[in-house]
XYZ file of C-alpha atoms in Angstrom:
155
model
C -0.002 0.004 0.006
C 2.835 2.454 0.725
C 4.311 1.885 -2.757
C 0.983 2.895 -4.240
C 0.805 5.963 -1.999
C 4.268 7.088 -3.173
C 3.351 6.758 -6.861
C 0.197 8.816 -6.411
C 1.090 11.664 -3.960
C -1.511 13.653 -2.121
C -2.249 16.867 -4.003
C -1.410 20.146 -2.353
C -4.195 22.282 -0.985
C -4.540 25.751 -2.467
C -4.607 27.246 1.030
C -1.459 25.395 2.147
C 1.223 27.488 3.892
C 3.825 26.028 1.545
C 1.863 27.240 -1.490
C 1.401 30.655 0.141
C 5.168 30.913 0.546
C 6.149 29.459 -2.858
C 4.059 31.654 -5.156
C 5.401 34.954 -3.705
C 8.938 33.590 -4.125
C 8.383 33.135 -7.851
C 6.623 36.509 -8.053
C 9.575 38.240 -6.405
C 11.938 36.769 -9.016
C 9.619 38.013 -11.774
C 9.496 41.462 -10.175
C 13.313 41.605 -9.900
C 13.754 40.590 -13.533
C 11.238 43.226 -14.657
C 13.104 45.816 -12.597
C 16.404 44.760 -14.146
C 14.884 45.145 -17.610
C 13.704 48.648 -16.766
C 17.147 49.486 -15.371
C 18.744 48.362 -18.631
C 16.624 50.873 -20.528
C 17.351 53.653 -18.012
C 21.103 53.077 -18.016
C 21.183 52.796 -21.801
C 19.440 56.130 -22.304
C 21.694 57.747 -19.691
C 24.918 56.491 -21.264
C 23.879 57.312 -24.809
C 22.796 60.805 -23.754
C 26.148 61.363 -22.030
C 28.080 60.108 -25.056
C 26.022 62.321 -27.359
C 26.649 65.403 -25.231
C 30.346 64.579 -25.091
C 30.533 64.180 -28.898
C 28.721 67.502 -29.402
C 30.908 69.245 -26.815
C 34.115 67.998 -28.444
C 32.816 68.692 -31.950
C 33.510 65.134 -33.081
C 30.438 63.695 -34.796
C 32.052 60.300 -35.373
C 32.605 59.914 -31.622
C 28.865 59.481 -31.199
C 29.122 56.115 -32.988
C 30.662 54.696 -29.798
C 27.103 54.879 -28.376
C 26.269 51.787 -30.435
C 28.348 49.708 -28.003
C 26.294 50.325 -24.838
C 23.105 50.200 -26.922
C 24.027 46.728 -28.163
C 25.103 45.472 -24.743
C 21.942 46.712 -23.042
C 19.797 45.423 -25.938
C 21.005 41.850 -25.373
C 20.991 42.137 -21.586
C 17.429 43.450 -21.655
C 16.387 40.595 -23.951
C 18.025 38.133 -21.538
C 16.134 39.524 -18.540
C 12.848 39.591 -20.430
C 13.279 36.011 -21.649
C 13.960 34.855 -18.092
C 10.951 36.809 -16.860
C 8.753 35.011 -19.397
C 10.078 31.625 -18.295
C 9.401 32.394 -14.640
C 5.878 33.564 -15.512
C 5.405 30.217 -17.264
C 6.702 28.434 -14.134
C 4.271 30.423 -11.972
C 1.293 29.829 -14.282
C 2.170 26.143 -14.721
C 2.270 25.612 -10.972
C -1.036 27.445 -10.452
C -2.649 25.324 -13.204
C -1.371 22.116 -11.598
C -2.619 23.390 -8.240
C -6.114 24.046 -9.570
C -6.180 20.738 -11.435
C -5.254 18.923 -8.224
C -1.978 17.676 -9.707
C 0.501 19.793 -7.713
C 2.623 17.761 -5.311
C 5.166 18.646 -2.623
C 7.930 17.863 -5.129
C 6.693 20.820 -7.222
C 7.318 23.261 -4.387
C 10.332 25.553 -4.054
C 11.622 24.906 -7.555
C 12.926 28.266 -8.736
C 14.314 27.031 -12.022
C 12.212 27.059 -15.187
C 11.849 23.701 -16.929
C 13.731 24.561 -20.126
C 16.789 26.273 -18.749
C 19.506 25.072 -21.128
C 21.669 27.136 -23.449
C 19.687 26.185 -26.550
C 16.375 27.167 -24.963
C 17.810 30.421 -23.597
C 19.193 31.360 -27.013
C 15.862 30.647 -28.697
C 13.975 32.495 -25.977
C 16.242 35.517 -26.341
C 15.817 35.537 -30.124
C 12.029 35.532 -29.781
C 12.268 38.214 -27.089
C 14.427 40.445 -29.259
C 11.474 40.844 -31.580
C 8.996 41.680 -28.826
C 7.205 45.010 -28.555
C 9.082 45.995 -25.408
C 12.553 45.536 -26.928
C 12.675 46.226 -30.660
C 10.813 49.577 -30.783
C 12.697 50.998 -27.788
C 16.178 50.129 -28.985
C 15.259 50.789 -32.631
C 14.257 54.348 -31.807
C 17.371 54.756 -29.690
C 19.648 53.603 -32.527
C 17.791 55.870 -34.939
C 18.305 58.792 -32.513
C 22.055 58.075 -32.465
C 22.163 58.239 -36.268
C 20.075 61.420 -36.373
C 22.293 63.031 -33.720
C 25.405 62.142 -35.698
C 23.887 63.626 -38.838
C 22.769 66.755 -36.948
C 26.212 67.506 -35.502
C 28.150 66.683 -38.662
C 29.646 69.746 -40.367
């Protein structure tokens, strides 16, 4: 009888203290990743603005092209954070679905690692994230602004 009990574990109750602790843990990771994504955008704009002002002040329009470096770095870092955020949202939603379907077990608790966490998945997730509405338009406009600024300060 105990072998049968181990193969079919007792489902977790929605009001369980463990569930009440686990879901906020996942949510805090999601919140941190969203904050990191927002910080990427803030830092990127700050650095590009500073580089633009420096190029204008020195009268060297080609110096503004160095702004493409932080733009590219923050572009990929932002995509990385957003792809991780999506995976953690999937982890959260998957657990809640299992919980409501009565299939969540104690072994599902306190797992803070998305299912598909390998290099191949992360690369694919980042590629799909790069083309999202929160990444491409922001960095596209920023890169366009760099080019317009270079053109505007050229003699």
